[in-house]
Amino acid sequence: MSTIILGIESSCDDTSAAVIKDGVLLSSVIASQAVHEAYGGVVPELASRAHQQNIVPVVHEALKRAGVAKEDLSAIAFTRGPGLMGSLLVGVSFAKGLARSLDIPMVEVNHLQGHVLAHFIQEPDGENVQPKYPFICLLVSGGNSQIIRVNAYNDMEVLGQTIDDAAGEAIDKCSKVMGLGYPGGPIIDKLARQGNPETFKFSKPHIPGYDYSFSGLKTSFLYSLRDWMKEDPDFVEHHKTDLAASLEKTIVDILMDKLRKVVKDTGIKEVAVAGGVSANNGLRNAFREHAKKYGWRIFIPKFGYTTDNAAMIAITGYYKFLDKDFCTIDKPAYSRVTIK
Ligand code: KG4
């Protein structure tokens, strides 16, 4: 008998549902919320309301595209945390209600574990190159920057992480002070492709071990910009491509310096990248250069699997289902936790 998993993701500002059959993706639907753009960041209450509106049609569409009736489902996997509490509650409650009504198991998924396991999403006619355990994963998103040693799908060890801001958060904040809009990541990425990354120098942190810090860079960026704008109020307009390229290069260098150290010390050359910031072209190129120079076997997700999506929740749920790792109805959503 086939194993068919419905995955549900609602941790931040994307409502998503996906269907996986015997490990192969049948459908993935994402409703993104444009409502936050006007505010320069995600407004939690608006996110919850949008999830409420989207969840039924998104799940319906995912089942329809997969050609699967809800009675065919083996289990429902859902993001239990971390994320915005109000957003999570919509997906968690919906998943529990549907699983209960169908009398099938529910599987809780840690959102960050989902990002890492996005590398195991198999598409029906896609080539299927997956990392071998153990591998190292750089997980970089709006809320996290971590280097993880992945020993098995359910055995992950955080070797290093940010002690303050996340990489995506730093990019978003710098973009905001330049008046470029939200989310800053894709905007900076686009501008950076046309700029010279050697034009401006920003401070890099000196943190021992494998941990990261991005708040110093953010401050140095803000102060430098303030000084330059005193001389030329249109400084950003005149230099935005070079500013974006220099900022991006600094962040990519910080990320890759620690990652290189981990690879050298562990001797593990299977290296993956995951999370929203892994969509960044500068970071993706740095991975390709490292693969060539140091003989790494690299894994870069498709653009669609970098940001929040339910396909990664469904594949994680699939592995947990095979291990009969089910969750009971009394498990509440949780807002904060990192992979332990
Ligand atoms: O994983 P993700 O969707 O979710 C959260 O952490 O909530 O990551 C979102 C982050 C944002 O900071 C966004 O600016 C960043 O990923 N991002 C990028 C790019 N696309 C999204 N950063 C750099 N370059 C990109 N192309």
CSV table of C-alpha atoms and ligand atoms in Angstrom, one decimal, residues 9 11-14 42 111-112 115 139-144 166-173 175 182-190 193 248 251 274-284 303 305-309 312, ligand 1:
chain,number,residue,atom,x,y,z
A,9,GLU,CA,3.3,24.8,6.6
A,11,SER,CA,4.9,29.2,10.4
A,12,CYS,CA,5.4,32.7,9.1
A,13,ASP,CA,3.8,34.5,6.1
A,14,ASP,CA,3.4,31.6,3.5
A,42,VAL,CA,5.7,40.6,8.7
A,111,HIS,CA,10.4,23.8,10.6
A,112,LEU,CA,14.2,24.0,10.7
A,115,HIS,CA,14.5,23.2,5.7
A,139,LEU,CA,20.9,26.9,7.4
A,140,VAL,CA,20.4,30.6,6.6
A,141,SER,CA,17.1,32.3,6.8
A,142,GLY,CA,15.4,35.4,8.1
A,143,GLY,CA,15.4,34.0,11.7
A,144,ASN,CA,18.4,31.6,11.7
A,166,ALA,CA,20.5,36.1,11.5
A,167,ALA,CA,22.1,36.7,8.0
A,168,GLY,CA,18.7,37.3,6.4
A,169,GLU,CA,17.7,39.7,9.1
A,170,ALA,CA,20.9,41.7,8.6
A,171,ILE,CA,20.2,41.9,4.8
A,172,ASP,CA,16.6,42.9,5.4
A,173,LYS,CA,17.5,45.6,7.9
A,175,SER,CA,17.9,47.1,2.8
A,182,TYR,CA,11.0,44.5,2.0
A,183,PRO,CA,12.0,41.7,1.9
A,184,GLY,CA,15.5,43.0,1.2
A,185,GLY,CA,17.1,39.7,0.3
A,186,PRO,CA,15.9,39.4,-3.3
A,187,ILE,CA,16.3,43.2,-3.9
A,188,ILE,CA,19.9,43.2,-2.7
A,189,ASP,CA,20.6,40.0,-4.7
A,190,LYS,CA,19.3,41.7,-7.9
A,193,ARG,CA,24.6,41.4,-9.7
A,248,GLU,CA,26.3,40.8,0.0
A,251,ILE,CA,27.8,38.5,4.5
A,274,ALA,CA,19.2,25.6,3.0
A,275,GLY,CA,16.8,28.4,4.1
A,276,GLY,CA,15.6,31.6,2.5
A,277,VAL,CA,19.0,33.1,2.1
A,278,SER,CA,20.2,30.1,0.1
A,279,ALA,CA,18.3,31.7,-2.8
A,280,ASN,CA,21.1,34.3,-2.9
A,281,ASN,CA,23.1,34.1,-6.1
A,282,GLY,CA,26.4,35.3,-4.4
A,283,LEU,CA,26.1,32.6,-1.8
A,284,ARG,CA,25.3,29.9,-4.4
A,303,PHE,CA,14.7,28.2,-5.7
A,305,TYR,CA,12.5,25.0,-1.9
A,306,THR,CA,14.7,27.7,-0.3
A,307,THR,CA,11.9,29.7,1.3
A,308,ASP,CA,9.1,28.3,3.4
A,309,ASN,CA,7.2,25.5,1.7
A,312,MET,CA,9.9,20.0,3.0
B,1,KG4,O1,13.6,30.7,5.2
B,1,KG4,P1,12.8,32.0,5.0
B,1,KG4,O2,11.8,32.0,3.9
B,1,KG4,O3,12.0,32.3,6.3
B,1,KG4,C1,12.2,32.9,7.5
B,1,KG4,O4,13.3,32.9,8.0
B,1,KG4,O5,11.2,33.4,7.9
B,1,KG4,O6,13.9,33.2,4.8
B,1,KG4,C2,13.5,34.5,4.6
B,1,KG4,C3,14.8,35.3,4.4
B,1,KG4,C4,14.5,36.8,4.4
B,1,KG4,O7,15.5,37.4,5.3
B,1,KG4,C5,14.8,37.1,2.9
B,1,KG4,O8,15.3,38.5,2.7
B,1,KG4,C6,15.9,36.1,2.6
B,1,KG4,O9,15.5,35.0,3.2
B,1,KG4,N1,16.1,36.0,1.2
B,1,KG4,C7,17.2,36.2,0.5
B,1,KG4,C8,17.0,36.0,-0.9
B,1,KG4,N2,15.7,35.5,-1.0
B,1,KG4,C9,15.2,35.5,0.3
B,1,KG4,N3,18.4,36.7,0.9
B,1,KG4,C10,19.3,36.9,0.0
B,1,KG4,N4,19.2,36.7,-1.3
B,1,KG4,C11,18.0,36.2,-1.8
B,1,KG4,N5,17.9,36.0,-3.1
